[in-house]
CSV table of N, CA and C in Angstrom, one decimal:
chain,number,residue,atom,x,y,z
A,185,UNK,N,110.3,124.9,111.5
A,185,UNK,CA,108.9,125.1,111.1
A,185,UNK,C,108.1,123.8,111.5
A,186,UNK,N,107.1,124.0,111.9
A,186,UNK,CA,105.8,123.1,112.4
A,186,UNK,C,105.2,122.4,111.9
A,187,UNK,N,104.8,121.2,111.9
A,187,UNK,CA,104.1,120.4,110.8
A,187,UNK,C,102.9,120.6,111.4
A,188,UNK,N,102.3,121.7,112.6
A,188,UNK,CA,101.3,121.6,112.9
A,188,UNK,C,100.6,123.1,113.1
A,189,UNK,N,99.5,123.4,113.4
A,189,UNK,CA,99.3,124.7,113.7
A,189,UNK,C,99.9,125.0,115.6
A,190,UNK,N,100.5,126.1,115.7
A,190,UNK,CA,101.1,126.7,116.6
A,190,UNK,C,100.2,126.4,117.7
A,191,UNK,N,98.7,126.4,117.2
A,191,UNK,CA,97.8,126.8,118.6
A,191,UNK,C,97.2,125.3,119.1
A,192,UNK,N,97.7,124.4,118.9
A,192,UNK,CA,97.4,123.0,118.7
A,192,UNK,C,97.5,122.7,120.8
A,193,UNK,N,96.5,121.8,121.3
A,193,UNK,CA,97.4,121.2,122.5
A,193,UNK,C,98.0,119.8,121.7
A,194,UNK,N,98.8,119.1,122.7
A,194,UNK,CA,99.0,118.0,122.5
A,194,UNK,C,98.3,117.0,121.6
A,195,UNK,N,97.2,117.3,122.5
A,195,UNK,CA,96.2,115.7,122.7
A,195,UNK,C,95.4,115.8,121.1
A,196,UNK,N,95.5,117.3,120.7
A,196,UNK,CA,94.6,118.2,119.1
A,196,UNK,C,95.8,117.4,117.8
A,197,UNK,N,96.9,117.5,118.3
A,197,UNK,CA,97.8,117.3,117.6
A,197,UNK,C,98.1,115.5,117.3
A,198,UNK,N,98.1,115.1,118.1
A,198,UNK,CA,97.9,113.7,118.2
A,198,UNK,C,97.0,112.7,117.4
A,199,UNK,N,96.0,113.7,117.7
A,199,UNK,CA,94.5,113.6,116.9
A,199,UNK,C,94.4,114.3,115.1
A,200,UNK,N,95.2,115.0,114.9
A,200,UNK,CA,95.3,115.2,114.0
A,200,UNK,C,96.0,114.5,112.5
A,201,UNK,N,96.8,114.2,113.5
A,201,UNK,CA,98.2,113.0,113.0
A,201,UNK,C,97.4,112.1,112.8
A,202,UNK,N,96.8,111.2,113.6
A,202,UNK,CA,96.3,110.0,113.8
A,202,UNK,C,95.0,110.2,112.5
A,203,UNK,N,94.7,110.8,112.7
A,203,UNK,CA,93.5,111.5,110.7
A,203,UNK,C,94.2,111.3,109.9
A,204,UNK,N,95.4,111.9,109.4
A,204,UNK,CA,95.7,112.0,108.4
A,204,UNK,C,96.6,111.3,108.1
A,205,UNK,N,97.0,109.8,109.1
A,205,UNK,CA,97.2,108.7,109.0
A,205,UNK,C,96.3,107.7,108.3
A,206,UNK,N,95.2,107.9,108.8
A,206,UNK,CA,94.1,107.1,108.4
A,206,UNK,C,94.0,107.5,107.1
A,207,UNK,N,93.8,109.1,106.6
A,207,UNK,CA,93.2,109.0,105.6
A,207,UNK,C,94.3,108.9,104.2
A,208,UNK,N,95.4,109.0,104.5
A,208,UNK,CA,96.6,108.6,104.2
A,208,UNK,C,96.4,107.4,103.5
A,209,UNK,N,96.4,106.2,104.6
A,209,UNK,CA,96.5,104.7,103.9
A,209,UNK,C,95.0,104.7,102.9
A,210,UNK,N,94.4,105.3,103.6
A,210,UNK,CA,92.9,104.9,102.3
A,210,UNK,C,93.5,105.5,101.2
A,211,UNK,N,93.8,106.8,100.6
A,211,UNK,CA,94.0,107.3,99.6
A,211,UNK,C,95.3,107.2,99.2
A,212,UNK,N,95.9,106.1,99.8
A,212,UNK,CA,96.6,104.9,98.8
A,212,UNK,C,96.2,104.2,98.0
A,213,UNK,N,95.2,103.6,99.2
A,213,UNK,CA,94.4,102.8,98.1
A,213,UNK,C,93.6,102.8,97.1
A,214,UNK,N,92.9,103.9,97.1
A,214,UNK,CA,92.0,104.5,96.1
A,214,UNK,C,93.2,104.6,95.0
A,215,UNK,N,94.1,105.7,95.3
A,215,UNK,CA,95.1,105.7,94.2
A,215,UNK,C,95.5,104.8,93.6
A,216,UNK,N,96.2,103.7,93.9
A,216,UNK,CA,96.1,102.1,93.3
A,216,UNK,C,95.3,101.5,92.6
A,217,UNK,N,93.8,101.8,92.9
A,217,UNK,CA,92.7,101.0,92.3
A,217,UNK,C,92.2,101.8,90.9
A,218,UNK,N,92.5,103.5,91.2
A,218,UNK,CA,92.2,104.2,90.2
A,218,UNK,C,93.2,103.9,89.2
A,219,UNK,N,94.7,104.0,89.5
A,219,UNK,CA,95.6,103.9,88.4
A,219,UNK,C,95.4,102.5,87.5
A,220,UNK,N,95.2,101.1,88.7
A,220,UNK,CA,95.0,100.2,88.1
A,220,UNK,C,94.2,100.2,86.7
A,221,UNK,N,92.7,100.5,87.3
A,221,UNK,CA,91.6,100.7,86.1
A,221,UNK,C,91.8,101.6,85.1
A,222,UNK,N,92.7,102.9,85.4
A,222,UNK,CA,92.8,103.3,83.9
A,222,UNK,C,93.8,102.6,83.5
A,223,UNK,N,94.8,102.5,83.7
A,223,UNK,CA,95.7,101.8,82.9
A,223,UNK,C,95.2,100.8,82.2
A,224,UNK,N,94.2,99.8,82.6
A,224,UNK,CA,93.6,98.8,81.9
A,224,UNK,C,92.8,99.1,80.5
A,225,UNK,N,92.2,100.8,80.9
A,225,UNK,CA,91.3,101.2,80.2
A,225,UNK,C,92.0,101.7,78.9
A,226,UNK,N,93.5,102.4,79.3
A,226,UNK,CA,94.1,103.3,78.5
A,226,UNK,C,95.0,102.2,77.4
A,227,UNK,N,95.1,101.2,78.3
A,227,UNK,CA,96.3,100.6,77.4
A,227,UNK,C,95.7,98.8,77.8
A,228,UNK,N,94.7,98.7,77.1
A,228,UNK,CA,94.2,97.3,77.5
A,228,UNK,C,95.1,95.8,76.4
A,229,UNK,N,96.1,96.5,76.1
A,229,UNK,CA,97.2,95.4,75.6
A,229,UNK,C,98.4,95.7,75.7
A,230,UNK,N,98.8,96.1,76.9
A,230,UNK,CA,99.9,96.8,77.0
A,230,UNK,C,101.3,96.2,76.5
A,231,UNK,N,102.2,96.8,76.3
A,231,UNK,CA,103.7,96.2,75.8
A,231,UNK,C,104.5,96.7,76.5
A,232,UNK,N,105.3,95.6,76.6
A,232,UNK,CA,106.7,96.1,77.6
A,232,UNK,C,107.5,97.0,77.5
A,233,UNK,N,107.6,98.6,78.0
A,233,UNK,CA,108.1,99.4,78.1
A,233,UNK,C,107.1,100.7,78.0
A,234,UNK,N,107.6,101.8,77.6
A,234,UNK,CA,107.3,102.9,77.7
A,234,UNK,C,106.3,103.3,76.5
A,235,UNK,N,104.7,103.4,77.3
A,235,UNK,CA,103.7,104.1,76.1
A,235,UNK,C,102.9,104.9,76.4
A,236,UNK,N,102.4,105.8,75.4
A,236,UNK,CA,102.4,107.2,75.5
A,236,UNK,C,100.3,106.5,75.3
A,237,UNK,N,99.3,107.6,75.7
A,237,UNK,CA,98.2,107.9,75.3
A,237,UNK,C,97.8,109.1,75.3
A,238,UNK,N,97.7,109.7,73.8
A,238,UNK,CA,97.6,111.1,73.8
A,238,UNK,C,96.2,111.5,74.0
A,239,UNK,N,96.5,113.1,74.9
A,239,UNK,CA,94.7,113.4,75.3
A,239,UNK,C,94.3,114.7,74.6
A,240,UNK,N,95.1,114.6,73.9
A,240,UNK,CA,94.7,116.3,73.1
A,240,UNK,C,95.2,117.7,73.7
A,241,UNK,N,95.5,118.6,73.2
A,241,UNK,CA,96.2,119.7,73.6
A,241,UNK,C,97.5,119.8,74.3
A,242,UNK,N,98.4,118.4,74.2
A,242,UNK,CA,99.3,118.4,73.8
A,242,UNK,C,99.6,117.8,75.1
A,243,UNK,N,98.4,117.1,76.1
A,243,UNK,CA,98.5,116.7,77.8
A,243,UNK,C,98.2,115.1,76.8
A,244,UNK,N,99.3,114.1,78.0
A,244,UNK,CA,99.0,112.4,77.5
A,244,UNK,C,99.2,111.8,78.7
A,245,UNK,N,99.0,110.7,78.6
A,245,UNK,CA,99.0,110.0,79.9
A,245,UNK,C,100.5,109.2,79.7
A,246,UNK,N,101.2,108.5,80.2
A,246,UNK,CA,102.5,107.7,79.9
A,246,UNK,C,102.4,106.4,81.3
A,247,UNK,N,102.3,105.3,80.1
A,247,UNK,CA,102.7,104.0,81.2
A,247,UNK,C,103.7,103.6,81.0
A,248,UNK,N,104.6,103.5,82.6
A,248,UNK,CA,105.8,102.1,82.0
A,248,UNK,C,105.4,101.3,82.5
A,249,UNK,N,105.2,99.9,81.5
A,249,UNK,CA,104.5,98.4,81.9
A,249,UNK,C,106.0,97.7,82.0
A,250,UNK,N,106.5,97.3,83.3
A,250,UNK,CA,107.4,96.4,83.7
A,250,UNK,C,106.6,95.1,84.0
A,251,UNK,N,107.7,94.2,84.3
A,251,UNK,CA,107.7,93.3,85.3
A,251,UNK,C,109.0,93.3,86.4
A,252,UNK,N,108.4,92.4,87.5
A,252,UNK,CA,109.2,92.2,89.3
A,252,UNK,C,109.6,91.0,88.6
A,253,UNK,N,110.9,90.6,88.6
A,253,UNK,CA,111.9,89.4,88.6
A,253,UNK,C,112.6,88.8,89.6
A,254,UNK,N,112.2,88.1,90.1
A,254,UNK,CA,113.2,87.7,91.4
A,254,UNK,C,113.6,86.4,91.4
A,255,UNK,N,114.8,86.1,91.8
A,255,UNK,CA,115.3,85.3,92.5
A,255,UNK,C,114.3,83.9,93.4
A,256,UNK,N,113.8,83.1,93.1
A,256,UNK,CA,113.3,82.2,94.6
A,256,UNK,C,114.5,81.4,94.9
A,257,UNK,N,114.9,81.8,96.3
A,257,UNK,CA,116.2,81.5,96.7
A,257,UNK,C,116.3,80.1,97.1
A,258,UNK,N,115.3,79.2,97.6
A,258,UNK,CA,114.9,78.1,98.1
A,258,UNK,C,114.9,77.1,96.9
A,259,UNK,N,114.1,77.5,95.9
A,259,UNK,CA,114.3,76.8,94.9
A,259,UNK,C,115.3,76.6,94.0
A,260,UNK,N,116.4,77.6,93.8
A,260,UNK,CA,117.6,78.2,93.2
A,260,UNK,C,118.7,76.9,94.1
A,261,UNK,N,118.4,77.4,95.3
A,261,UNK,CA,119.2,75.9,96.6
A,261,UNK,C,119.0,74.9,95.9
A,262,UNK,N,118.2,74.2,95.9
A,262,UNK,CA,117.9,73.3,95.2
A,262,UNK,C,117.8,72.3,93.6
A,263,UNK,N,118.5,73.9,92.7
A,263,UNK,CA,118.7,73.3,91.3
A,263,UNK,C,120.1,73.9,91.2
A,264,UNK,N,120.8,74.7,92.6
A,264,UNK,CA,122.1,74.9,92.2
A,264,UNK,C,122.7,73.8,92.1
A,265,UNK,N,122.7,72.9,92.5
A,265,UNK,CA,123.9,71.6,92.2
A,265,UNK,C,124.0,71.2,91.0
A,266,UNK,N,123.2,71.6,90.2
A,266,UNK,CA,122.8,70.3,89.5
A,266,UNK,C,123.5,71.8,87.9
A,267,UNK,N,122.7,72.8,88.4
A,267,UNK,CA,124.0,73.7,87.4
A,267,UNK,C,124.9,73.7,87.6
A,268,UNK,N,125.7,73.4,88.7
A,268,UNK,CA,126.9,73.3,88.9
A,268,UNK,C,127.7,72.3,88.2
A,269,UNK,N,127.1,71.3,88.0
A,269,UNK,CA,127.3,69.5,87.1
A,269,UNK,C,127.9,70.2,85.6
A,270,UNK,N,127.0,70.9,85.1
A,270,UNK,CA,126.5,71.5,83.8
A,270,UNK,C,128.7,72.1,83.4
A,271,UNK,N,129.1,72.3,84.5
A,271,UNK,CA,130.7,72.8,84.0
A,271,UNK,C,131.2,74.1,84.4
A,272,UNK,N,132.2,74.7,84.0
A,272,UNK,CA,132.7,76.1,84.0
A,272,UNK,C,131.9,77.0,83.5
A,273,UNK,N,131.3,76.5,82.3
A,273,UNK,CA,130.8,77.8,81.6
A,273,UNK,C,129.2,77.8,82.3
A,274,UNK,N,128.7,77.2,82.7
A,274,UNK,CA,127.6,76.8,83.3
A,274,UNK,C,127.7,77.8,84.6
A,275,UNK,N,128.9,77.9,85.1
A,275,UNK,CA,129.1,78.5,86.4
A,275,UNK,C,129.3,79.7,86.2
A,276,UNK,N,129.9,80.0,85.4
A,276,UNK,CA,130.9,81.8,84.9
A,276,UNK,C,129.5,82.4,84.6
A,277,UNK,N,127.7,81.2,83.6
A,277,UNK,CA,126.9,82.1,83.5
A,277,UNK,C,126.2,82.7,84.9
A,278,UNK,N,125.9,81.7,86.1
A,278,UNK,CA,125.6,81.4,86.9
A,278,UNK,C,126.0,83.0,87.7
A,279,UNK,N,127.6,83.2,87.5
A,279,UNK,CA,128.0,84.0,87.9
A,279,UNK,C,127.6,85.5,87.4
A,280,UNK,N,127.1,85.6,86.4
A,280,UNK,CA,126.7,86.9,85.8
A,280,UNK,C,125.2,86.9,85.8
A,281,UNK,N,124.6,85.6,86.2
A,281,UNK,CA,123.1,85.9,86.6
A,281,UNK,C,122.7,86.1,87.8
A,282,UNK,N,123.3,86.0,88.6
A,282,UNK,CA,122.6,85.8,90.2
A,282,UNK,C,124.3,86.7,91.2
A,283,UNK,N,123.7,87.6,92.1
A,283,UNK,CA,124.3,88.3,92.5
A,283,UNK,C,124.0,88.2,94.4
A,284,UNK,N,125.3,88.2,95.1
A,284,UNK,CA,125.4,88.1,96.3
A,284,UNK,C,125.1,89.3,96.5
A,285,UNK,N,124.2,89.7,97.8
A,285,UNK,CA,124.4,90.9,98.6
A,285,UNK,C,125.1,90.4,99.9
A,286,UNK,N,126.1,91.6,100.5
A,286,UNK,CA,125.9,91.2,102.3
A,286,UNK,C,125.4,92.0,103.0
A,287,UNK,N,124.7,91.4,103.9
A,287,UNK,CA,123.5,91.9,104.5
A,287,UNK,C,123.9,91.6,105.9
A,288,UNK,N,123.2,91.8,106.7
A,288,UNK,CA,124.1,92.0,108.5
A,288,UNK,C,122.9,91.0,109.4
A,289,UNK,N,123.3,90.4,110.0
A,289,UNK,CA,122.4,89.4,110.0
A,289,UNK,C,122.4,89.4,112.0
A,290,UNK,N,121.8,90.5,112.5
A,290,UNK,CA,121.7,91.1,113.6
A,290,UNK,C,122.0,89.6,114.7
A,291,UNK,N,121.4,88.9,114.7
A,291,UNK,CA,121.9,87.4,115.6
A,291,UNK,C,123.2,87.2,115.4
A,292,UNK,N,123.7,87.4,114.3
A,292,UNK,CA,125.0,86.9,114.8
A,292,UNK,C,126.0,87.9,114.9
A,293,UNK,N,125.8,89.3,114.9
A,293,UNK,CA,126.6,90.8,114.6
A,293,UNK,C,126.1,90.8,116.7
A,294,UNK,N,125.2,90.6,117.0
A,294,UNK,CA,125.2,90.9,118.5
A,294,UNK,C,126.1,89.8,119.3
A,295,UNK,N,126.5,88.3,118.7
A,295,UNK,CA,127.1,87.5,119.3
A,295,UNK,C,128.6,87.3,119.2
A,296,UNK,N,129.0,88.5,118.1
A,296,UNK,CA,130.5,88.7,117.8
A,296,UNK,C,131.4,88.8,119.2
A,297,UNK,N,132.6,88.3,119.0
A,297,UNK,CA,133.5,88.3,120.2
A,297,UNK,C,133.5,90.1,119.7
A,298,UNK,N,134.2,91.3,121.1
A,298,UNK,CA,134.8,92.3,120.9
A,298,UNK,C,135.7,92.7,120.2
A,299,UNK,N,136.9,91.6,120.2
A,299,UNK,CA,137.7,91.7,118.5
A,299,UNK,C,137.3,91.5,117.5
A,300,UNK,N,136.6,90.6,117.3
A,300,UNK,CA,135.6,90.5,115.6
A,300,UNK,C,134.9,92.0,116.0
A,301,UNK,N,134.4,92.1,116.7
A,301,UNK,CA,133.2,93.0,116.4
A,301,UNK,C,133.9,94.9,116.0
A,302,UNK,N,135.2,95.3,117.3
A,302,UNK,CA,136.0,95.9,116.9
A,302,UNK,C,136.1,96.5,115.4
A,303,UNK,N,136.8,95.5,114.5
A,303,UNK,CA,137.1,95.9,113.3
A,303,UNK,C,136.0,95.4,112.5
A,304,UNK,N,134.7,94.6,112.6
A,304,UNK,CA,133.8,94.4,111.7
A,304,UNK,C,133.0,95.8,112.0
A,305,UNK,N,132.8,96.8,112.9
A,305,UNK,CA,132.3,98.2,113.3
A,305,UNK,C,132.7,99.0,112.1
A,306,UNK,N,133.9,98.9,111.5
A,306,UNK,CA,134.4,100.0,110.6
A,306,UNK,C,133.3,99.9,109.3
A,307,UNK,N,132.7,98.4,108.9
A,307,UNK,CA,131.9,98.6,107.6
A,307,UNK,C,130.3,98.6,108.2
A,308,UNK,N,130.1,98.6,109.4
A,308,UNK,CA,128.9,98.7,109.7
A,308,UNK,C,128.0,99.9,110.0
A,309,UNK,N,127.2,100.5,109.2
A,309,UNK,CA,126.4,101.7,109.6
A,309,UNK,C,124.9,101.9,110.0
A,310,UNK,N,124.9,102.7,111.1
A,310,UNK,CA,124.0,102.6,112.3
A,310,UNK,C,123.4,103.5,112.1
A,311,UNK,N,121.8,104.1,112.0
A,311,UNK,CA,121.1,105.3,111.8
A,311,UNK,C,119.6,105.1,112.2
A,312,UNK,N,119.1,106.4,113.0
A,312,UNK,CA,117.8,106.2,113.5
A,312,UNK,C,117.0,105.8,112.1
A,313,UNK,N,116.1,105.2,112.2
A,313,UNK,CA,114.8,104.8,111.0
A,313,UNK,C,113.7,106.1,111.6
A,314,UNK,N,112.6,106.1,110.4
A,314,UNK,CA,111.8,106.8,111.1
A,314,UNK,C,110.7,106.3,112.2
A,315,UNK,N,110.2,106.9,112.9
A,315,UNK,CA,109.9,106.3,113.9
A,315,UNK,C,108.2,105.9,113.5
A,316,UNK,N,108.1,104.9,114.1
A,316,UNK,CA,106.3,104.3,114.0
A,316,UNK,C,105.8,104.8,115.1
A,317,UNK,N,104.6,105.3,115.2
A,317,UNK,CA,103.5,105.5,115.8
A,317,UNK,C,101.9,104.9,115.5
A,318,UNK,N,101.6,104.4,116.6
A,318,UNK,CA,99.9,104.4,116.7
A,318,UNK,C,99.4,104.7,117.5
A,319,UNK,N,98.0,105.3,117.8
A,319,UNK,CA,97.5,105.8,118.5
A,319,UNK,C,96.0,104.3,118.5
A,320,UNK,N,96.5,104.3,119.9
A,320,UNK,CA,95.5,102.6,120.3
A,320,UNK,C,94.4,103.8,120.8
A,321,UNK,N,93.0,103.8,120.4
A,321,UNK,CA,91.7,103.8,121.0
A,321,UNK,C,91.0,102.7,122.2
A,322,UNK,N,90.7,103.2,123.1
A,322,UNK,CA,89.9,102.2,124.2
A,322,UNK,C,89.3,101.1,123.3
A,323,UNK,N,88.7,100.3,123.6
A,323,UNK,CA,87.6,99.8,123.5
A,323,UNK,C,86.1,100.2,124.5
A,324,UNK,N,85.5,99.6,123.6
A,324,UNK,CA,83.9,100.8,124.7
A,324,UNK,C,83.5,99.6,125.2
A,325,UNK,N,83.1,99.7,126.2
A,325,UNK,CA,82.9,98.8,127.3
A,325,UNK,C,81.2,98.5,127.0
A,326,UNK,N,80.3,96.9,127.2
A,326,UNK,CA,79.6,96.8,126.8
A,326,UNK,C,78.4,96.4,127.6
């Protein structure tokens, strides 16, 4: 099935896409700025977790108010040693706060000898992404 109408040429279709690209990213943003402002409106002291604003007939609105927690790994470099001083237990907490990922670090996965690379192939997985497009416009000549 078509993500387009059948009777489309190319160039209609291209054009089409490239619309509803555009109007895509805007009505992201509108959506963001509208959720923002009600939330502020609905729940102007919010608390951490899940809260309800009832609207009558039995329809409510529902915020979850989180927070993003991260890691700053540069600065973490730089006060690890000094938890490390701190002892074993200092470490074992160390160890249940902060978590390794491995991640593939394309510079050095393309500079693998053929036998490293051989058997490091078995945990490595490879898959098209979806693909980007833009559609560049001339510039109008002056």
């Amino acid at each position: 099935m078509s993500a387009f109408n059948e009777n489309l040429t190319l160039d209609q279709k291209i054009l089409e896409w490239a619309g509803n690209s555009e109007a895509l990213a805007r009505l992201k943003k509108v959506e963001m700025a509208q959720r923002q402002e009600l939330a502020k409106e609905l729940f102007p002291d919010p608390k951490y977790g899940t809260q309800h604003h009832q609207l009558g007939g039995g329809y409510k609105v529902t915020l979850v108010h989180k927070q993003d927690t991260k890691l700053d790994e540069d600065a973490f470099a730089l006060i690890q040693p000094e938890l490390e001083k701190l002892g074993d237990d200092a470490k074992a907490e160390l160890t249940n706060a902060v978590k390794y990922k491995a991640s593939l670090v394309m510079a050095g996965y393309k500079n693998m000898s053929d036998t490293v690379k051989e058997l490091f192939d078995e945990a490595v997985v490879t898959k098209d992404a979806s693909p980007s497009l833009k559609l560049v416009v001339p510039k109008e000549d002056k």
